[in-house]
Coordinates of C-alpha atoms in Angstrom, one line a residue:
Chain A
M1 CA 73.8 113.7 53.5
T2 CA 75.4 116.9 53.2
T3 CA 77.3 116.6 56.6
D4 CA 80.9 115.8 56.4
E5 CA 81.7 112.1 56.6
S6 CA 84.3 112.7 59.3
D7 CA 81.6 115.1 61.5
A8 CA 78.3 113.1 60.7
G9 CA 76.2 111.5 63.3
W10 CA 76.2 107.8 63.7
F11 CA 73.0 107.3 61.6
A12 CA 74.5 109.1 58.7
S13 CA 74.6 106.1 56.2
V14 CA 72.9 103.7 58.2
P15 CA 69.2 102.6 56.8
P16 CA 66.5 102.9 59.6
D17 CA 66.3 99.3 61.2
D18 CA 69.5 98.0 59.6
L19 CA 70.9 97.1 63.3
A20 CA 74.3 95.5 62.0
A21 CA 75.0 99.0 59.9
A22 CA 74.2 100.7 63.1
R23 CA 76.4 98.8 65.3
D24 CA 79.5 99.3 62.7
A25 CA 78.7 103.0 62.8
I26 CA 78.4 103.0 66.7
D27 CA 81.4 100.9 67.3
G28 CA 83.8 102.6 64.4
G29 CA 82.9 106.0 64.1
S30 CA 84.1 109.0 65.4
A31 CA 83.3 112.9 65.4
E32 CA 85.4 115.7 66.9
S33 CA 82.6 117.5 68.2
P34 CA 79.0 116.4 69.1
A35 CA 76.0 118.2 67.2
D36 CA 72.3 118.1 68.2
W37 CA 71.6 114.5 66.2
P38 CA 68.0 114.4 67.3
R39 CA 67.1 117.1 65.3
L40 CA 69.6 116.5 62.3
A41 CA 68.3 112.6 62.5
V42 CA 64.7 114.0 62.0
E43 CA 65.8 116.6 59.2
S44 CA 67.7 113.9 57.2
G45 CA 64.5 111.4 57.7
F46 CA 66.5 109.0 59.7
A47 CA 63.5 109.2 62.3
D48 CA 60.0 110.7 62.0
D49 CA 60.4 112.9 65.3
S50 CA 62.7 112.9 68.4
D51 CA 61.0 110.5 70.0
N52 CA 61.3 108.1 67.3
Y53 CA 65.0 108.9 66.9
Y54 CA 65.5 108.0 70.8
D55 CA 63.5 104.5 70.1
R56 CA 65.7 104.0 67.0
L57 CA 69.3 105.2 69.3
R58 CA 67.9 102.9 72.3
E59 CA 67.6 99.9 69.6
A60 CA 70.8 100.8 68.0
T61 CA 73.1 101.3 71.4
L62 CA 71.5 98.1 73.0
H63 CA 72.7 95.9 70.1
A64 CA 75.9 97.8 69.5
T65 CA 76.8 97.4 73.0
R66 CA 75.6 93.7 73.7
E67 CA 77.7 92.7 70.5
A68 CA 80.6 94.8 71.6
V69 CA 80.5 93.3 74.7
A70 CA 80.4 90.1 73.5
E71 CA 83.2 90.5 71.2
R72 CA 85.6 91.9 73.8
E73 CA 84.6 89.1 76.2
R74 CA 85.1 86.4 73.5
A75 CA 88.8 87.8 72.9
D76 CA 91.3 85.3 74.3
D77 CA 94.9 85.0 75.2
R78 CA 95.7 83.1 71.9
Q79 CA 94.5 85.9 69.6
L80 CA 96.5 88.2 71.6
I81 CA 99.8 86.0 71.3
H82 CA 99.3 85.7 67.4
A83 CA 98.8 89.5 67.2
V84 CA 101.6 90.4 69.2
R85 CA 103.8 87.7 67.2
A86 CA 102.4 89.6 64.1
V87 CA 103.5 92.8 65.2
D88 CA 106.8 91.7 65.4
D89 CA 107.1 90.3 62.0
C90 CA 105.5 93.0 60.3
E91 CA 108.0 95.2 62.0
R92 CA 111.3 93.1 61.0
V93 CA 110.1 92.7 57.8
A94 CA 108.9 96.2 57.0
N95 CA 112.4 97.3 58.2
E96 CA 114.3 95.0 55.8
L97 CA 112.2 95.5 52.8
A98 CA 112.6 99.5 53.3
E99 CA 116.2 99.1 53.6
R100 CA 116.5 97.5 50.5
A101 CA 114.2 99.6 48.6
V102 CA 115.9 102.7 50.2
E103 CA 119.4 101.4 49.2
W104 CA 118.4 100.6 45.7
A105 CA 116.5 103.9 45.5
G106 CA 119.6 105.8 46.5
S107 CA 121.3 104.5 43.1
R108 CA 118.3 106.1 40.8
F109 CA 117.3 109.2 43.0
D110 CA 118.7 111.9 44.8
G111 CA 118.0 112.8 48.5
V112 CA 116.6 109.5 49.9
D113 CA 115.9 109.4 53.6
S114 CA 116.4 106.1 55.2
G115 CA 114.1 103.9 57.0
I116 CA 110.4 103.7 56.8
A117 CA 110.3 107.3 56.2
G118 CA 112.2 107.0 53.0
A119 CA 110.5 104.2 52.0
R120 CA 107.1 106.3 52.5
E121 CA 108.6 109.1 50.5
I122 CA 109.7 106.7 47.5
A123 CA 106.4 105.1 47.3
E124 CA 104.9 108.7 46.5
R125 CA 107.2 109.2 43.3
E126 CA 106.3 109.1 39.5
A127 CA 107.8 106.3 37.7
D128 CA 109.8 107.0 34.8
D129 CA 110.5 103.5 33.4
D130 CA 110.4 99.9 34.3
L131 CA 113.1 99.7 36.9
D132 CA 111.7 102.7 38.7
R133 CA 108.1 101.0 39.1
R134 CA 110.0 98.3 40.7
V135 CA 111.8 100.4 43.1
I136 CA 108.5 102.3 43.9
S137 CA 106.5 99.3 44.2
L138 CA 108.7 97.7 46.6
A139 CA 109.0 100.8 48.9
S140 CA 105.0 101.1 48.9
R141 CA 104.9 97.2 50.1
A142 CA 107.6 98.1 53.0
A143 CA 105.1 101.1 53.9
A144 CA 102.0 99.1 53.6
L145 CA 103.9 96.7 56.1
A146 CA 104.6 99.4 58.5
D147 CA 100.8 100.5 58.3
E148 CA 99.9 96.8 59.3
R149 CA 101.9 96.8 62.3
D150 CA 100.4 100.0 63.5
A151 CA 97.1 98.6 62.8
L152 CA 97.8 95.4 64.7
A153 CA 99.5 97.5 67.7
A154 CA 96.2 99.4 68.0
T155 CA 94.0 96.0 67.8
I156 CA 96.5 95.0 70.9
D157 CA 95.6 98.0 72.5
R158 CA 91.7 97.1 72.1
V159 CA 92.2 93.5 72.8
A160 CA 94.5 93.3 75.8
P161 CA 92.2 95.1 78.3
A162 CA 89.5 92.6 77.6
V163 CA 91.7 89.5 78.1
A164 CA 93.8 90.8 80.9
P165 CA 92.3 94.0 82.5
N166 CA 94.7 94.1 85.4
L167 CA 97.7 93.1 83.5
A168 CA 97.1 95.5 80.6
D169 CA 96.3 98.4 83.0
M170 CA 99.6 97.9 85.0
A171 CA 101.8 97.2 82.2
G172 CA 100.1 99.0 79.2
P173 CA 98.6 96.5 76.4
E174 CA 101.7 95.8 74.5
L175 CA 103.9 94.7 77.4
A176 CA 101.1 92.6 78.6
A177 CA 100.5 90.9 75.5
R178 CA 104.4 90.3 75.3
L179 CA 104.5 88.9 78.9
I180 CA 101.5 86.5 77.8
A181 CA 103.1 85.6 74.6
L182 CA 106.7 85.0 76.5
A183 CA 104.7 82.9 79.1
G184 CA 102.9 81.2 76.5
G185 CA 99.5 82.0 77.7
L186 CA 97.6 83.8 80.3
E187 CA 97.1 80.6 82.3
S188 CA 101.1 79.9 82.2
L189 CA 101.6 83.4 83.2
A190 CA 99.3 83.1 86.1
K191 CA 101.3 79.9 87.5
K192 CA 104.7 81.6 87.3
P193 CA 106.4 83.0 90.4
S194 CA 107.3 86.7 90.3
G195 CA 111.2 86.0 90.1
T196 CA 110.3 84.4 86.7
V197 CA 108.1 87.0 85.6
Q198 CA 110.6 89.6 86.4
V199 CA 113.4 88.0 83.8
L200 CA 110.8 86.7 81.0
G201 CA 112.8 87.7 78.1
A202 CA 116.1 87.8 79.3
E203 CA 116.6 84.0 79.0
D204 CA 120.0 84.2 77.3
A205 CA 121.3 86.2 80.4
L206 CA 119.6 84.1 82.6
F207 CA 121.0 80.9 81.3
A208 CA 124.5 82.8 80.9
H209 CA 124.1 83.5 85.0
L210 CA 122.8 79.7 85.6
S211 CA 126.1 78.4 84.1
G212 CA 128.2 80.5 86.1
R213 CA 129.2 83.0 83.3
A214 CA 127.0 86.2 84.4
P215 CA 125.4 88.0 87.2
S216 CA 121.6 87.4 87.4
P217 CA 119.9 89.5 85.2
K218 CA 117.8 92.2 87.4
H219 CA 114.8 92.5 84.6
G220 CA 113.6 90.7 81.2
I221 CA 111.1 92.8 78.8
I222 CA 109.5 94.6 82.0
Y223 CA 112.6 97.0 81.5
T224 CA 110.4 98.6 78.6
H225 CA 108.0 99.5 81.6
E226 CA 108.3 103.0 82.8
F227 CA 108.6 102.4 86.6
V228 CA 111.9 100.3 85.6
R229 CA 113.4 102.3 82.7
G230 CA 112.5 105.6 84.8
T231 CA 114.0 104.2 87.9
R232 CA 117.6 105.4 88.6
P233 CA 120.1 102.4 87.8
E234 CA 121.1 101.7 91.3
D235 CA 117.2 101.1 92.1
R236 CA 116.2 99.3 89.0
G237 CA 116.5 96.2 90.6
S238 CA 114.1 96.8 93.7
A239 CA 111.8 98.6 91.0
A240 CA 111.6 95.6 88.7
R241 CA 111.3 93.2 91.5
A242 CA 108.5 95.4 92.8
L243 CA 106.8 95.9 89.4
A244 CA 107.2 91.6 88.7
G245 CA 105.7 91.0 91.9
K246 CA 102.3 92.8 91.4
L247 CA 102.4 91.8 87.6
A248 CA 102.3 88.4 88.9
L249 CA 99.5 89.0 91.1
A250 CA 97.8 91.0 88.0
A251 CA 98.0 88.2 85.8
R252 CA 96.7 85.8 88.5
A253 CA 93.5 88.1 89.0
D254 CA 93.0 88.1 85.2
H255 CA 93.2 84.5 84.8
Y256 CA 91.0 83.3 87.9
S257 CA 88.6 86.3 88.4
G258 CA 88.6 88.4 85.3
E259 CA 87.7 91.3 87.5
Y260 CA 89.4 94.8 87.7
R261 CA 91.2 95.2 91.5
E262 CA 91.8 98.9 92.1
V263 CA 93.9 97.9 95.4
L264 CA 96.7 96.1 93.2
H265 CA 97.3 99.1 91.5
E266 CA 97.2 101.4 94.5
D267 CA 99.6 99.0 95.9
L268 CA 102.2 99.3 93.3
R269 CA 101.8 102.9 92.9
E270 CA 102.4 103.3 96.8
R271 CA 105.6 101.0 96.6
M272 CA 107.1 102.5 93.5
A273 CA 106.9 106.1 95.5
T274 CA 108.7 104.7 98.4
I275 CA 111.6 103.1 95.7
R276 CA 112.0 106.6 94.2
A277 CA 111.8 108.6 97.4
R278 CA 115.3 107.0 97.9
A279 CA 116.8 108.7 95.0
D280 CA 115.6 112.1 96.8
A281 CA 116.5 110.8 100.1
N282 CA 120.0 110.0 99.7
G283 CA 120.7 111.2 96.2
D284 CA 124.4 112.4 97.4
E285 CA 125.2 109.0 98.8
T286 CA 126.7 106.2 96.2
G287 CA 125.7 102.5 96.0
G288 CA 123.6 101.3 98.8
D289 CA 121.5 99.2 96.7
D290 CA 119.9 96.1 98.5
E291 CA 120.5 93.7 95.6
Chain B
M1 CA 66.8 120.7 101.8
S2 CA 64.5 118.3 99.9
D3 CA 63.8 121.4 97.5
S4 CA 67.0 120.6 96.0
L5 CA 65.9 117.5 94.9
P6 CA 64.9 117.2 91.4
A7 CA 61.3 115.8 90.2
G8 CA 61.2 111.8 90.3
V9 CA 63.6 112.0 93.3
E10 CA 61.8 111.8 96.4
R11 CA 62.3 111.0 100.2
R12 CA 60.2 108.2 101.1
A13 CA 59.7 105.9 104.0
I14 CA 61.0 102.5 102.7
D15 CA 62.5 99.7 104.8
G16 CA 61.8 101.5 108.2
G17 CA 63.7 104.7 107.6
T18 CA 63.7 107.7 105.4
R19 CA 65.4 107.0 102.1
L20 CA 66.1 108.6 99.0
A21 CA 64.0 107.0 96.2
T22 CA 63.0 107.0 92.4
R23 CA 60.5 105.1 90.3
G24 CA 61.6 102.4 88.4
P25 CA 62.4 98.8 87.6
P26 CA 64.5 97.4 90.5
V27 CA 68.1 96.7 89.8
Y28 CA 70.2 95.4 92.5
G29 CA 67.8 94.0 95.0
E30 CA 67.2 97.4 96.7
P31 CA 64.4 97.6 99.0
T32 CA 61.1 98.9 97.4
D33 CA 57.6 100.8 98.4
G34 CA 55.5 99.9 95.5
E35 CA 56.8 101.3 92.4
W36 CA 59.5 103.4 94.3
R37 CA 62.9 102.2 95.0
A38 CA 65.5 103.0 97.5
W39 CA 68.8 104.9 96.4
D40 CA 71.3 103.8 98.6
P41 CA 74.0 107.0 99.1
E42 CA 76.5 104.7 100.1
R43 CA 76.4 102.4 96.9
S44 CA 76.3 105.8 94.9
K45 CA 78.3 109.0 94.8
L46 CA 75.5 111.2 93.1
G47 CA 73.1 109.5 95.8
G48 CA 75.4 110.8 98.5
M49 CA 75.6 114.4 96.9
F50 CA 72.0 114.4 97.0
E51 CA 71.5 113.3 100.5
L52 CA 74.2 116.0 101.5
G53 CA 72.2 118.8 100.1
F54 CA 74.1 119.8 97.2
D55 CA 72.4 122.2 94.8
T56 CA 73.0 119.9 92.0
G57 CA 70.7 122.4 89.4
L58 CA 68.6 119.0 88.3
S59 CA 64.9 119.6 88.3
G60 CA 64.4 116.5 86.3
G61 CA 63.7 115.5 82.8
E62 CA 67.3 116.9 81.7
T63 CA 69.4 114.9 78.8
V64 CA 72.3 113.6 80.9
L65 CA 75.6 112.2 79.8
Y66 CA 77.0 109.6 82.7
L67 CA 80.6 109.1 82.5
G68 CA 81.5 105.9 84.4
A69 CA 78.4 104.1 84.7
A70 CA 80.0 100.7 85.8
S71 CA 77.1 98.6 86.4
G72 CA 74.3 101.1 85.9
T73 CA 73.8 101.3 89.7
T74 CA 73.5 105.1 89.7
A75 CA 72.8 105.3 86.3
S76 CA 69.5 103.8 86.5
H77 CA 68.4 106.0 89.0
V78 CA 69.1 108.7 87.1
A79 CA 67.4 107.3 84.0
D80 CA 64.4 107.0 86.5
F81 CA 64.2 110.9 87.1
A82 CA 66.1 112.5 84.1
G83 CA 65.5 112.4 80.2
P84 CA 67.6 110.9 77.6
T85 CA 70.5 109.3 79.4
Y86 CA 73.8 108.4 77.8
A87 CA 75.7 105.7 79.7
V88 CA 79.3 105.4 79.1
E89 CA 81.3 102.5 80.3
F90 CA 84.6 101.1 79.0
A91 CA 84.8 97.8 81.0
P92 CA 83.1 94.8 79.2
R93 CA 82.1 92.9 82.4
P94 CA 80.3 95.7 84.3
T95 CA 78.7 96.9 80.7
R96 CA 76.9 93.3 80.7
D97 CA 75.2 94.2 83.8
L98 CA 74.6 97.9 82.6
L99 CA 72.7 96.1 79.2
D100 CA 70.4 94.5 81.5
V101 CA 69.5 97.8 83.6
A102 CA 68.9 99.7 80.2
E103 CA 67.0 97.0 78.5
A104 CA 64.2 97.8 81.2
R105 CA 64.6 101.3 80.3
D106 CA 63.1 103.7 77.4
R107 CA 65.7 106.1 77.5
L108 CA 68.9 104.7 78.9
F109 CA 71.3 104.4 76.0
P110 CA 74.5 102.3 77.0
L111 CA 77.7 103.0 75.2
L112 CA 80.8 100.6 75.4
K113 CA 83.5 103.7 75.3
D114 CA 86.6 105.4 77.0
A115 CA 85.2 108.3 78.6
R116 CA 89.1 109.6 78.0
K117 CA 88.2 109.8 74.4
P118 CA 85.0 111.3 73.8
E119 CA 85.9 111.9 69.9
T120 CA 85.0 108.0 69.9
Y121 CA 81.1 108.8 71.1
A122 CA 80.7 112.2 69.8
H123 CA 78.7 110.6 66.8
V124 CA 76.5 109.5 69.0
V125 CA 76.1 111.7 72.0
E126 CA 74.1 114.7 71.4
S127 CA 75.4 118.1 72.0
G128 CA 74.2 120.5 74.8
V129 CA 73.2 118.0 77.4
D130 CA 72.0 119.8 80.5
A131 CA 74.3 117.5 83.1
I132 CA 77.2 115.7 82.9
V133 CA 77.5 112.9 86.0
Q134 CA 81.2 111.8 86.3
D135 CA 82.3 108.8 88.4
V136 CA 85.3 107.5 86.8
A137 CA 88.4 105.7 89.1
T138 CA 91.0 106.3 86.6
R139 CA 93.8 109.0 87.0
G140 CA 93.4 112.2 85.1
Q141 CA 89.6 112.8 86.3
A142 CA 90.0 116.5 85.8
A143 CA 91.2 115.8 82.0
V144 CA 88.0 113.5 81.5
A145 CA 85.6 116.4 82.4
T146 CA 87.7 118.9 80.6
R147 CA 87.7 116.8 77.4
N148 CA 83.9 115.9 77.9
A149 CA 82.7 119.8 78.3
R150 CA 82.0 119.9 74.6
F151 CA 78.7 117.9 75.1
L152 CA 77.6 120.3 77.9
E153 CA 74.8 123.2 77.2
D154 CA 76.5 126.7 78.3
D155 CA 74.4 126.9 81.6
G156 CA 75.0 123.1 82.2
R157 CA 76.0 121.4 85.2
L158 CA 79.0 119.3 85.8
L159 CA 78.4 116.7 88.8
L160 CA 81.4 115.0 89.7
A161 CA 82.9 112.8 92.3
V162 CA 86.5 113.0 92.4
K163 CA 88.4 109.6 94.0
A164 CA 91.7 110.7 95.5
R165 CA 93.3 107.6 95.6
S166 CA 93.0 107.1 91.7
E167 CA 94.9 110.2 91.3
D168 CA 97.7 109.4 93.6
V169 CA 97.6 107.0 96.6
T170 CA 100.5 108.6 98.3
A171 CA 99.5 112.1 98.5
E172 CA 97.1 113.5 101.0
P173 CA 93.6 113.9 99.5
D174 CA 93.4 117.5 100.1
D175 CA 96.3 117.9 98.1
V176 CA 94.7 116.1 95.2
F177 CA 91.4 117.5 95.4
T178 CA 93.6 121.2 95.0
D179 CA 95.2 120.0 92.1
V180 CA 91.9 118.7 90.4
L181 CA 90.1 121.7 90.9
A182 CA 92.8 124.0 89.6
E183 CA 92.6 121.9 86.6
L184 CA 89.2 121.9 86.3
E185 CA 88.7 125.8 86.7
E186 CA 90.4 126.1 83.5
T187 CA 87.5 125.0 81.9
Y188 CA 84.5 125.1 84.6
E189 CA 83.6 127.6 87.3
V190 CA 83.3 125.5 90.3
L191 CA 79.9 126.2 92.2
E192 CA 80.0 123.9 95.1
T193 CA 82.3 121.5 96.7
E194 CA 82.2 119.2 99.6
R195 CA 83.5 116.2 100.8
L196 CA 81.7 112.7 100.5
D197 CA 83.5 111.0 103.3
R198 CA 80.4 110.2 105.3
F199 CA 79.3 107.9 102.4
H200 CA 82.3 107.6 100.4
E201 CA 85.6 108.0 101.9
D202 CA 88.4 110.2 100.2
H203 CA 85.6 111.5 97.7
L204 CA 85.2 115.1 96.6
G205 CA 81.7 116.2 95.4
V206 CA 81.5 118.8 92.6
V207 CA 79.3 120.8 91.3
A208 CA 80.3 122.9 88.3
T209 CA 79.2 125.0 85.2
P210 CA 81.0 125.5 81.8
K211 CA 83.1 129.3 82.1

């Protein structure tokens, strides 16, 4: 095969009639630009002529897509919870190890940057002696853990829309996974009232409030959502309440029907537009929140 | 008006009225007449565009990239009159139905892919397709059309149904359409536009060709 790996057709390294290999190639492959694949497939001997190529393509896409659909539909909330917890563990440990490696490396090399970026640079170095080797090896493990964290996050991006299409679209895949993990599953999230969804992840603040030591928390982890964080502080309570209400409905739609409900998303966008319009309407007034 | 219909799409008397129809295995319990099956313009944006007399530039037998194939209702009619048809859909549930539609046809290739990321299927979908049919209900519909222009023949056609409510529910549909067309015109020459409201509320049909 003369074509460059990254811009090769799906059939480049697939033996004819090997449906498993075809599935991997169609699912995982990519190319920046398309090409005249039918002609290239005939030239490379993958198919006898373009009709034969299309027959093979039909078989391959039917198989690949059937398997991919089955896999996406099999994905469940338990897997998502494991994945999101693993993301957090990898991130924490990667940072700890990177910090240790960088601190150690600073005593041996000049110009060492901090954090994961610093660990990546150290990992590239040549060792002069045994201690160098240990420092460099430690740094490369921190970098590898950071890579694993990114790979896990990419997996969550793929799996979350299959597990919870509405929640993932509304909250983004990572926040959706975190909400499911905090609630202990999609079913228990679906059974929570929206006020609970609003403060998931703010348990410390909530219990401080319940024992009379603090004001009620306005938001938990949904703070990371652009609708909350991107709204001016005096309207954030309203924004958090509106978002939590729709997230609760999205979780219910995902758990009980599993179908995407466009109207939920439209309602939320409409509500957010109204809340944000307040900032334009009375931008020069102060306070005036409905909390 | 029927001059603008491609070969393989006809107006036929089915079920007590004159209906658009294509020849192929039935998909969703639509009325049939022999091997012809009715194409409901209320369930299909492209069907609506044909019904309204858009000049789609299609004559039958084309290679087509269909973005947002959903359960395959419209994609099935396209595959009936077109040539090789690549059907891209991102959601697993409707794709399961699309698979049954594809199973019953020789040249309909289903792909579980995100139309916003053409690089994830450019190793499968061939270059130089004659038409892109686009019906995706996400924000950034013009961006999807722009990114997928890489697949289209220089004189090919983009047949696009823009859904105003997917872009911004709070804005006036006309304002949304103006914005979408402006973005589209950076990559395409827009040949024809018309509201599809008779069949699909707050939708704009667009025919365009690469610049």
